[in-house]
Amino acid sequence: MEVKILKDMFEKEYGEGVVDVYFSPGRVNLIGEHIDYNGGYVFPGALTIGIYGMLRDRSDNIIRLRSKNAIGEVVIDLDREIVYDERDDWGNYPKGVIKKIMELGYKVNGFDILFYSNLPDGAGLSSSAAIEVLTAYILLHKNKAEDIDRVEIAKLCQEVENKFVGVNCGIMDQFAVSVGRENNAILLDCSNLYYEYVPFNLKDSSLVIMNTNKRRELSESKYNERRAECDKALDIIKAHKEIENLCQAEIKDLDYIEDETIKKRARHAITENMRVKEAVKVLREGDIEAFSKLLIQSHKSLKEDYEVTGLHLDAIVEEALKFKGCLGARMTGAGFGGCAIAIVKEGMEEEFINEVSNRYKDRTGIKADFYISKIGDGVKFIGRC
Ligand code: GLA
């Protein structure tokens, strides 16, 4: 996006003058779903779409937060305690981060900020992680602490989301948004946060993101329910053998679990973790067909064992897989609506989009959106203008 357009946007809100511009991407998870909080491997990447932050310092202790994508403004007085307020809606994410950064001992002064997002709203591409990581990065950059470990940024933003916002998410989203690198996916071991970049080369295929445009209803309560079910499975297996997280369990350990639902949840966690390792191996070997097949298996497991897909995600994935040039597809993110991904032969993307779009509309009555996606960099300072 052109910096000049972003500067104009800011000046329309706050008047003319110097503007600092930052960017934080959304993320897509290629495989390894619902296992970050089970100590498993995940394999996400940052997107080239995300949230821009344009700001200018003030001479007082007031922070004004506005967004081009929402009406109203959130005002923070730095001389008062920062508290969660439901009425502040999206503003609670930056508020929580500002509070946390101050608690860590960094100096925060007043500023005016305008956010602008080109991520589809409510699509599960991690706009909340993007705005958290963006805010943290801006504050640290202004403190000349930009060399701060990006892993630390991810950790502090996850803490804000868990404790200040009250959403019990894992580390994957904040990590991908903070640590992302152009054309590389991140293989992250969520048990110890070791990670490595893996070149994301699909050879003669493209990654297509399919937005069901079905909002992720009940996603929070169902998300927490799944986490609790996994904790239960872990407790049961732990009574028989020494493991630290569910992804360390083996398939044969499922025999310890009597409850069918709990057993299915655990089976997803264990098999999904195995799929991630295999997926990275075949991707490195350039075997895109094998990689795509693992995506299909992942979706099946999320549908049947973890039960987080639902009608819309299942419909779009099924229709995608009917297309001759589609090698694989699966839901991505938390599920219960939101986005799926597909691997499509280069040159056939347009035909794919038309066909899947029509069929999905016939089945659900909803118009889906499609984006041909590239893997981009993590959060960054774009410049002063
Ligand atoms: C959401 C959470 C992540 C992760 C995914 C599912 O995006 O924020 O931590 O658990 O769901 O893989």
CSV table of C-alpha atoms and ligand atoms in Angstrom, one decimal:
chain,number,residue,atom,x,y,z
A,1,MET,CA,0.0,0.0,0.0
A,2,GLU,CA,1.3,3.5,-0.9
A,3,VAL,CA,2.7,5.5,2.0
A,4,LYS,CA,1.2,8.7,0.5
A,5,ILE,CA,-2.3,7.3,0.8
A,6,LEU,CA,-1.7,6.3,4.4
A,7,LYS,CA,-0.3,9.7,5.3
A,8,ASP,CA,-3.4,11.4,3.7
A,9,MET,CA,-5.7,9.1,5.7
A,10,PHE,CA,-3.9,10.1,8.9
A,11,GLU,CA,-3.9,13.9,8.0
A,12,LYS,CA,-7.7,13.8,7.3
A,13,GLU,CA,-8.2,12.6,10.9
A,14,TYR,CA,-5.6,14.5,12.8
A,15,GLY,CA,-4.3,17.4,10.7
A,16,GLU,CA,-1.1,18.0,8.7
A,17,GLY,CA,2.4,17.1,9.8
A,18,VAL,CA,5.0,14.4,10.1
A,19,VAL,CA,3.6,10.8,10.3
A,20,ASP,CA,5.3,7.5,11.3
A,21,VAL,CA,4.0,4.5,9.5
A,22,TYR,CA,4.1,0.9,10.7
A,23,PHE,CA,2.7,-2.4,9.4
A,24,SER,CA,1.7,-5.7,11.0
A,25,PRO,CA,0.4,-8.6,8.9
A,26,GLY,CA,-2.4,-11.1,9.4
A,27,ARG,CA,-1.4,-14.8,9.4
A,28,VAL,CA,-2.4,-18.0,7.8
A,29,ASN,CA,-1.7,-21.4,9.3
A,30,LEU,CA,-0.7,-24.0,6.8
A,31,ILE,CA,-1.1,-27.0,9.0
A,32,GLY,CA,-1.0,-27.7,12.8
A,33,GLU,CA,-4.4,-26.6,14.0
A,34,HIS,CA,-5.5,-26.5,17.6
A,35,ILE,CA,-2.3,-27.9,18.8
A,36,ASP,CA,-0.3,-24.8,19.9
A,37,TYR,CA,-2.0,-25.0,23.3
A,38,ASN,CA,-1.2,-28.7,23.4
A,39,GLY,CA,2.6,-28.2,23.0
A,40,GLY,CA,2.6,-29.3,19.3
A,41,TYR,CA,4.2,-28.1,16.1
A,42,VAL,CA,2.5,-25.4,14.1
A,43,PHE,CA,3.4,-24.2,10.6
A,44,PRO,CA,2.0,-20.7,10.0
A,45,GLY,CA,3.2,-17.8,7.9
A,46,ALA,CA,2.6,-14.0,7.9
A,47,LEU,CA,0.5,-12.5,5.1
A,48,THR,CA,1.1,-9.5,3.0
A,49,ILE,CA,-2.2,-8.0,4.1
A,50,GLY,CA,-2.7,-6.7,7.6
A,51,ILE,CA,-3.0,-3.6,9.7
A,52,TYR,CA,-1.2,-0.3,9.2
A,53,GLY,CA,-0.6,2.0,12.1
A,54,MET,CA,0.0,5.7,11.4
A,55,LEU,CA,1.0,7.9,14.3
A,56,ARG,CA,2.3,11.3,15.5
A,57,ASP,CA,3.5,12.2,19.0
A,58,ARG,CA,1.6,14.6,21.2
A,59,SER,CA,3.1,16.8,23.9
A,60,ASP,CA,0.8,15.6,26.6
A,61,ASN,CA,-0.1,12.2,28.2
A,62,ILE,CA,-3.1,11.4,26.1
A,63,ILE,CA,-3.3,8.7,23.5
A,64,ARG,CA,-6.1,8.8,20.9
A,65,LEU,CA,-6.9,5.6,19.0
A,66,ARG,CA,-8.9,5.7,15.9
A,67,SER,CA,-9.5,3.1,13.1
A,68,LYS,CA,-10.4,3.7,9.5
A,69,ASN,CA,-12.4,0.5,9.8
A,70,ALA,CA,-14.6,1.6,12.8
A,71,ILE,CA,-16.3,4.6,14.0
A,72,GLY,CA,-15.5,6.5,17.2
A,73,GLU,CA,-12.3,6.9,19.1
A,74,VAL,CA,-10.8,5.4,22.3
A,75,VAL,CA,-8.9,7.9,24.5
A,76,ILE,CA,-6.3,6.8,27.1
A,77,ASP,CA,-5.1,9.1,29.8
A,78,LEU,CA,-1.7,7.8,30.7
A,79,ASP,CA,-1.9,9.4,34.2
A,80,ARG,CA,-4.8,7.0,35.0
A,81,GLU,CA,-4.9,3.3,35.3
A,82,ILE,CA,-5.7,1.5,32.1
A,83,VAL,CA,-8.6,-0.9,32.5
A,84,TYR,CA,-10.6,-3.2,30.1
A,85,ASP,CA,-13.8,-1.6,29.0
A,86,GLU,CA,-16.3,-3.5,26.8
A,87,ARG,CA,-17.4,-0.3,25.2
A,88,ASP,CA,-13.9,0.2,23.8
A,89,ASP,CA,-14.3,-2.9,21.7
A,90,TRP,CA,-11.2,-3.3,19.4
A,91,GLY,CA,-9.5,-0.6,21.4
A,92,ASN,CA,-9.0,-3.0,24.2
A,93,TYR,CA,-6.2,-4.8,22.3
A,94,PRO,CA,-3.9,-1.8,22.0
A,95,LYS,CA,-5.0,-0.6,25.5
A,96,GLY,CA,-3.9,-3.9,27.0
A,97,VAL,CA,-0.6,-3.8,25.2
A,98,ILE,CA,0.1,-0.2,26.2
A,99,LYS,CA,-0.5,-1.1,29.8
A,100,LYS,CA,1.8,-4.2,29.6
A,101,ILE,CA,4.6,-2.2,28.0
A,102,MET,CA,4.4,0.4,30.7
A,103,GLU,CA,4.5,-2.3,33.4
A,104,LEU,CA,7.7,-3.6,31.8
A,105,GLY,CA,9.3,-0.3,32.5
A,106,TYR,CA,9.2,1.4,29.1
A,107,LYS,CA,8.4,5.0,28.8
A,108,VAL,CA,5.1,5.7,26.9
A,109,ASN,CA,4.2,9.3,25.9
A,110,GLY,CA,1.0,10.6,24.3
A,111,PHE,CA,0.3,10.2,20.6
A,112,ASP,CA,-2.5,10.1,18.0
A,113,ILE,CA,-2.8,6.9,16.1
A,114,LEU,CA,-4.9,5.8,13.1
A,115,PHE,CA,-5.2,2.1,12.3
A,116,TYR,CA,-6.2,0.9,8.8
A,117,SER,CA,-6.8,-2.7,8.1
A,118,ASN,CA,-7.0,-4.5,4.8
A,119,LEU,CA,-7.7,-7.8,6.4
A,120,PRO,CA,-11.2,-9.2,5.9
A,121,ASP,CA,-13.1,-8.5,9.1
A,122,GLY,CA,-13.9,-11.5,11.4
A,123,ALA,CA,-12.3,-13.9,8.9
A,124,GLY,CA,-9.9,-15.6,11.4
A,125,LEU,CA,-6.7,-14.2,9.8
A,126,SER,CA,-5.7,-12.9,13.2
A,127,SER,CA,-6.5,-9.2,13.1
A,128,SER,CA,-6.4,-9.2,16.9
A,129,ALA,CA,-2.9,-10.5,17.0
A,130,ALA,CA,-1.9,-8.1,14.3
A,131,ILE,CA,-3.1,-5.0,16.2
A,132,GLU,CA,-1.5,-6.3,19.5
A,133,VAL,CA,1.9,-7.0,17.9
A,134,LEU,CA,1.7,-3.7,15.9
A,135,THR,CA,1.1,-1.7,19.1
A,136,ALA,CA,3.9,-3.5,21.0
A,137,TYR,CA,6.3,-3.0,18.2
A,138,ILE,CA,5.5,0.7,17.8
A,139,LEU,CA,6.0,1.4,21.5
A,140,LEU,CA,9.3,-0.5,21.6
A,141,HIS,CA,10.5,1.1,18.4
A,142,LYS,CA,9.8,4.5,19.9
A,143,ASN,CA,11.8,3.5,22.9
A,144,LYS,CA,14.7,2.6,20.5
A,145,ALA,CA,14.2,-0.9,21.6
A,146,GLU,CA,13.5,-2.3,18.2
A,147,ASP,CA,16.2,-5.0,18.6
A,148,ILE,CA,14.0,-6.6,21.3
A,149,ASP,CA,13.5,-10.2,20.7
A,150,ARG,CA,10.4,-10.7,18.5
A,151,VAL,CA,9.6,-13.9,20.4
A,152,GLU,CA,9.3,-11.7,23.5
A,153,ILE,CA,6.8,-9.4,21.6
A,154,ALA,CA,4.7,-12.5,20.7
A,155,LYS,CA,4.8,-13.7,24.3
A,156,LEU,CA,3.8,-10.4,25.9
A,157,CYS,CA,0.9,-10.0,23.3
A,158,GLN,CA,-0.4,-13.5,24.0
A,159,GLU,CA,-0.4,-12.6,27.7
A,160,VAL,CA,-2.4,-9.4,27.0
A,161,GLU,CA,-4.9,-11.4,25.0
A,162,ASN,CA,-5.2,-14.1,27.7
A,163,LYS,CA,-5.3,-11.8,30.8
A,164,PHE,CA,-6.4,-8.4,29.7
A,165,VAL,CA,-8.8,-9.2,26.8
A,166,GLY,CA,-9.8,-12.6,28.4
A,167,VAL,CA,-9.4,-14.8,25.3
A,168,ASN,CA,-7.5,-18.0,26.1
A,169,CYS,CA,-5.6,-18.3,22.8
A,170,GLY,CA,-2.3,-20.1,22.2
A,171,ILE,CA,0.9,-18.4,21.0
A,172,MET,CA,0.7,-19.2,17.3
A,173,ASP,CA,-1.0,-16.1,15.9
A,174,GLN,CA,1.1,-13.5,17.8
A,175,PHE,CA,4.2,-15.5,16.9
A,176,ALA,CA,3.5,-15.7,13.2
A,177,VAL,CA,2.7,-12.0,13.0
A,178,SER,CA,5.8,-10.9,15.0
A,179,VAL,CA,8.4,-13.4,13.6
A,180,GLY,CA,7.2,-13.8,10.0
A,181,ARG,CA,9.6,-13.7,7.1
A,182,GLU,CA,8.8,-13.1,3.4
A,183,ASN,CA,8.4,-16.4,1.4
A,184,ASN,CA,9.0,-18.5,4.5
A,185,ALA,CA,6.7,-20.4,6.7
A,186,ILE,CA,7.6,-20.9,10.4
A,187,LEU,CA,7.9,-24.3,11.9
A,188,LEU,CA,7.3,-23.5,15.6
A,189,ASP,CA,7.6,-26.0,18.5
A,190,CYS,CA,5.0,-24.6,20.9
A,191,SER,CA,6.4,-26.6,23.8
A,192,ASN,CA,9.6,-24.5,23.9
A,193,LEU,CA,9.2,-21.8,21.2
A,194,TYR,CA,12.1,-23.1,19.1
A,195,TYR,CA,11.5,-22.2,15.5
A,196,GLU,CA,12.9,-22.4,12.1
A,197,TYR,CA,12.0,-20.8,8.8
A,198,VAL,CA,11.1,-23.1,5.9
A,199,PRO,CA,11.1,-21.7,2.4
A,200,PHE,CA,7.5,-21.7,1.2
A,201,ASN,CA,7.8,-22.9,-2.3
A,202,LEU,CA,4.8,-24.5,-3.9
A,203,LYS,CA,6.5,-24.8,-7.3
A,204,ASP,CA,3.9,-24.5,-9.9
A,205,SER,CA,0.9,-24.1,-7.5
A,206,SER,CA,-0.6,-21.2,-5.6
A,207,LEU,CA,-2.0,-20.7,-2.2
A,208,VAL,CA,-5.5,-19.5,-2.3
A,209,ILE,CA,-7.3,-18.2,0.8
A,210,MET,CA,-11.1,-18.8,0.8
A,211,ASN,CA,-13.1,-16.7,3.1
A,212,THR,CA,-16.5,-18.4,3.9
A,213,ASN,CA,-17.8,-15.0,5.1
A,214,LYS,CA,-19.5,-16.9,7.8
A,215,ARG,CA,-18.6,-15.2,11.0
A,216,ARG,CA,-17.0,-17.3,13.7
A,217,GLU,CA,-20.0,-17.5,16.0
A,218,LEU,CA,-19.5,-19.1,19.4
A,219,SER,CA,-15.9,-19.5,18.5
A,220,GLU,CA,-14.7,-18.3,21.9
A,221,SER,CA,-16.8,-20.5,24.1
A,222,LYS,CA,-16.2,-23.6,21.8
A,223,TYR,CA,-12.5,-22.8,21.7
A,224,ASN,CA,-12.3,-22.8,25.5
A,225,GLU,CA,-14.4,-26.0,25.6
A,226,ARG,CA,-11.9,-27.7,23.3
A,227,ARG,CA,-9.0,-26.6,25.5
A,228,ALA,CA,-10.7,-28.0,28.5
A,229,GLU,CA,-11.3,-31.3,26.8
A,230,CYS,CA,-7.6,-31.5,25.9
A,231,ASP,CA,-6.6,-30.8,29.4
A,232,LYS,CA,-8.8,-33.6,30.6
A,233,ALA,CA,-7.2,-36.0,28.1
A,234,LEU,CA,-3.8,-34.9,29.3
A,235,ASP,CA,-4.7,-35.6,32.9
A,236,ILE,CA,-6.0,-39.0,32.1
A,237,ILE,CA,-2.9,-40.1,30.1
A,238,LYS,CA,-0.6,-38.5,32.7
A,239,ALA,CA,-2.0,-40.9,35.3
A,240,HIS,CA,-0.4,-43.7,33.3
A,241,LYS,CA,2.8,-42.2,31.9
A,242,GLU,CA,5.1,-39.2,32.2
A,243,ILE,CA,4.3,-36.6,29.5
A,244,GLU,CA,4.3,-32.8,29.7
A,245,ASN,CA,1.8,-32.1,27.0
A,246,LEU,CA,-0.8,-33.9,24.9
A,247,CYS,CA,1.3,-33.8,21.7
A,248,GLN,CA,3.9,-36.0,23.5
A,249,ALA,CA,1.3,-38.8,23.8
A,250,GLU,CA,1.2,-41.7,21.4
A,251,ILE,CA,-1.8,-43.2,19.6
A,252,LYS,CA,-1.7,-46.2,21.8
A,253,ASP,CA,-2.2,-44.0,24.9
A,254,LEU,CA,-5.7,-43.2,23.6
A,255,ASP,CA,-6.7,-46.6,25.1
A,256,TYR,CA,-6.5,-45.0,28.5
A,257,ILE,CA,-9.4,-42.7,27.6
A,258,GLU,CA,-12.9,-44.1,28.0
A,259,ASP,CA,-14.9,-41.0,27.1
A,260,GLU,CA,-15.4,-41.1,23.3
A,261,THR,CA,-15.4,-37.3,22.9
A,262,ILE,CA,-12.2,-36.8,24.9
A,263,LYS,CA,-10.6,-39.6,23.0
A,264,LYS,CA,-11.4,-38.0,19.7
A,265,ARG,CA,-10.0,-34.6,20.8
A,266,ALA,CA,-6.8,-36.2,21.9
A,267,ARG,CA,-6.6,-38.2,18.7
A,268,HIS,CA,-6.7,-35.0,16.7
A,269,ALA,CA,-3.9,-33.4,18.7
A,270,ILE,CA,-1.6,-36.4,18.4
A,271,THR,CA,-2.2,-37.1,14.7
A,272,GLU,CA,-2.2,-33.4,13.7
A,273,ASN,CA,1.2,-33.0,15.3
A,274,MET,CA,2.5,-36.0,13.2
A,275,ARG,CA,1.0,-34.5,10.1
A,276,VAL,CA,2.9,-31.2,10.6
A,277,LYS,CA,6.3,-32.9,10.9
A,278,GLU,CA,5.5,-34.9,7.7
A,279,ALA,CA,4.2,-31.8,5.9
A,280,VAL,CA,7.4,-29.9,6.5
A,281,LYS,CA,9.5,-32.9,5.4
A,282,VAL,CA,7.6,-33.3,2.1
A,283,LEU,CA,7.5,-29.5,1.4
A,284,ARG,CA,11.3,-29.4,1.8
A,285,GLU,CA,11.5,-32.3,-0.7
A,286,GLY,CA,9.3,-30.3,-3.1
A,287,ASP,CA,6.5,-32.9,-3.0
A,288,ILE,CA,3.5,-30.5,-3.2
A,289,GLU,CA,1.1,-33.3,-3.8
A,290,ALA,CA,2.0,-35.1,-0.6
A,291,PHE,CA,1.9,-31.8,1.2
A,292,SER,CA,-1.6,-31.1,-0.1
A,293,LYS,CA,-2.8,-34.6,0.9
A,294,LEU,CA,-1.8,-33.9,4.5
A,295,LEU,CA,-3.9,-30.7,4.3
A,296,ILE,CA,-6.9,-32.8,3.3
A,297,GLN,CA,-6.3,-35.2,6.2
A,298,SER,CA,-6.0,-32.3,8.6
A,299,HIS,CA,-9.4,-31.0,7.6
A,300,LYS,CA,-10.9,-34.4,8.0
A,301,SER,CA,-9.5,-34.7,11.5
A,302,LEU,CA,-10.7,-31.2,12.4
A,303,LYS,CA,-14.1,-32.1,11.1
A,304,GLU,CA,-14.6,-35.6,12.6
A,305,ASP,CA,-12.4,-35.7,15.7
A,306,TYR,CA,-12.1,-32.1,16.8
A,307,GLU,CA,-15.5,-30.9,15.4
A,308,VAL,CA,-14.6,-27.3,14.7
A,309,THR,CA,-15.4,-27.0,11.0
A,310,GLY,CA,-19.1,-26.7,10.5
A,311,LEU,CA,-21.3,-26.5,7.4
A,312,HIS,CA,-19.7,-23.5,5.7
A,313,LEU,CA,-16.0,-24.5,6.1
A,314,ASP,CA,-16.9,-28.1,5.1
A,315,ALA,CA,-18.9,-26.9,2.0
A,316,ILE,CA,-16.1,-24.7,0.7
A,317,VAL,CA,-13.4,-27.3,1.3
A,318,GLU,CA,-15.5,-30.0,-0.4
A,319,GLU,CA,-16.3,-27.8,-3.4
A,320,ALA,CA,-12.6,-26.8,-3.7
A,321,LEU,CA,-11.5,-30.5,-3.7
A,322,LYS,CA,-14.0,-31.2,-6.6
A,323,PHE,CA,-12.0,-28.8,-8.8
A,324,LYS,CA,-9.5,-30.7,-11.0
A,325,GLY,CA,-6.6,-28.3,-10.4
A,326,CYS,CA,-7.0,-28.3,-6.6
A,327,LEU,CA,-4.5,-30.5,-4.9
A,328,GLY,CA,-5.6,-30.0,-1.3
A,329,ALA,CA,-7.6,-27.8,1.0
A,330,ARG,CA,-8.4,-27.3,4.7
A,331,MET,CA,-9.8,-24.9,7.2
A,332,THR,CA,-7.3,-22.6,8.8
A,333,GLY,CA,-7.3,-20.9,12.2
A,334,ALA,CA,-9.8,-21.6,15.0
A,335,GLY,CA,-12.6,-22.8,12.8
A,336,PHE,CA,-16.4,-22.4,13.3
A,337,GLY,CA,-16.4,-20.2,10.2
A,338,GLY,CA,-13.7,-17.9,8.9
A,339,CYS,CA,-11.2,-19.0,6.2
A,340,ALA,CA,-9.9,-22.1,4.5
A,341,ILE,CA,-6.9,-22.5,2.3
A,342,ALA,CA,-6.4,-24.4,-1.0
A,343,ILE,CA,-3.4,-25.4,-3.1
A,344,VAL,CA,-4.3,-24.7,-6.8
A,345,LYS,CA,-2.3,-25.3,-9.9
A,346,GLU,CA,-0.9,-22.1,-11.3
A,347,GLY,CA,-2.9,-20.7,-14.2
A,348,MET,CA,-6.1,-22.3,-13.0
A,349,GLU,CA,-6.7,-19.9,-10.1
A,350,GLU,CA,-9.4,-17.8,-11.8
A,351,GLU,CA,-11.3,-20.8,-13.0
A,352,PHE,CA,-11.1,-22.3,-9.5
A,353,ILE,CA,-12.4,-19.2,-7.9
A,354,ASN,CA,-15.3,-18.9,-10.3
A,355,GLU,CA,-16.3,-22.5,-9.9
A,356,VAL,CA,-16.0,-22.8,-6.1
A,357,SER,CA,-17.6,-19.4,-5.7
A,358,ASN,CA,-20.7,-20.5,-7.6
A,359,ARG,CA,-21.0,-23.9,-6.0
A,360,TYR,CA,-20.5,-22.5,-2.5
A,361,LYS,CA,-23.1,-19.9,-3.1
A,362,ASP,CA,-25.6,-22.5,-4.3
A,363,ARG,CA,-25.0,-24.6,-1.2
A,364,THR,CA,-25.0,-21.9,1.5
A,365,GLY,CA,-26.5,-18.8,-0.1
A,366,ILE,CA,-23.4,-16.8,0.9
A,367,LYS,CA,-20.8,-15.2,-1.4
A,368,ALA,CA,-17.3,-16.2,-0.5
A,369,ASP,CA,-14.2,-14.1,-1.1
A,370,PHE,CA,-10.9,-15.4,-2.4
A,371,TYR,CA,-7.3,-14.1,-2.2
A,372,ILE,CA,-4.3,-15.4,-3.9
A,373,SER,CA,-1.9,-15.3,-1.1
A,374,LYS,CA,1.8,-14.6,-0.6
A,375,ILE,CA,3.8,-15.1,2.6
A,376,GLY,CA,5.1,-11.8,3.8
A,377,ASP,CA,7.3,-10.2,6.6
A,378,GLY,CA,6.4,-9.9,10.2
A,379,VAL,CA,5.7,-6.5,11.9
A,380,LYS,CA,7.8,-3.6,10.7
A,381,PHE,CA,8.5,0.1,10.6
A,382,ILE,CA,7.7,1.4,7.1
A,383,GLY,CA,9.1,5.0,7.6
A,384,ARG,CA,8.5,8.6,8.5
A,385,CYS,CA,6.8,10.8,6.0
B,1,GLA,C1,-6.8,-19.4,17.1
B,1,GLA,C2,-5.8,-19.2,18.3
B,1,GLA,C3,-4.5,-19.9,18.1
B,1,GLA,C4,-4.7,-21.3,17.7
B,1,GLA,C5,-5.7,-21.5,16.6
B,1,GLA,C6,-6.1,-22.9,16.3
B,1,GLA,O1,-6.3,-18.7,16.0
B,1,GLA,O2,-5.6,-17.8,18.6
B,1,GLA,O3,-3.7,-19.8,19.3
B,1,GLA,O4,-5.1,-22.1,18.8
B,1,GLA,O5,-6.9,-20.8,16.9
B,1,GLA,O6,-5.0,-23.6,15.7
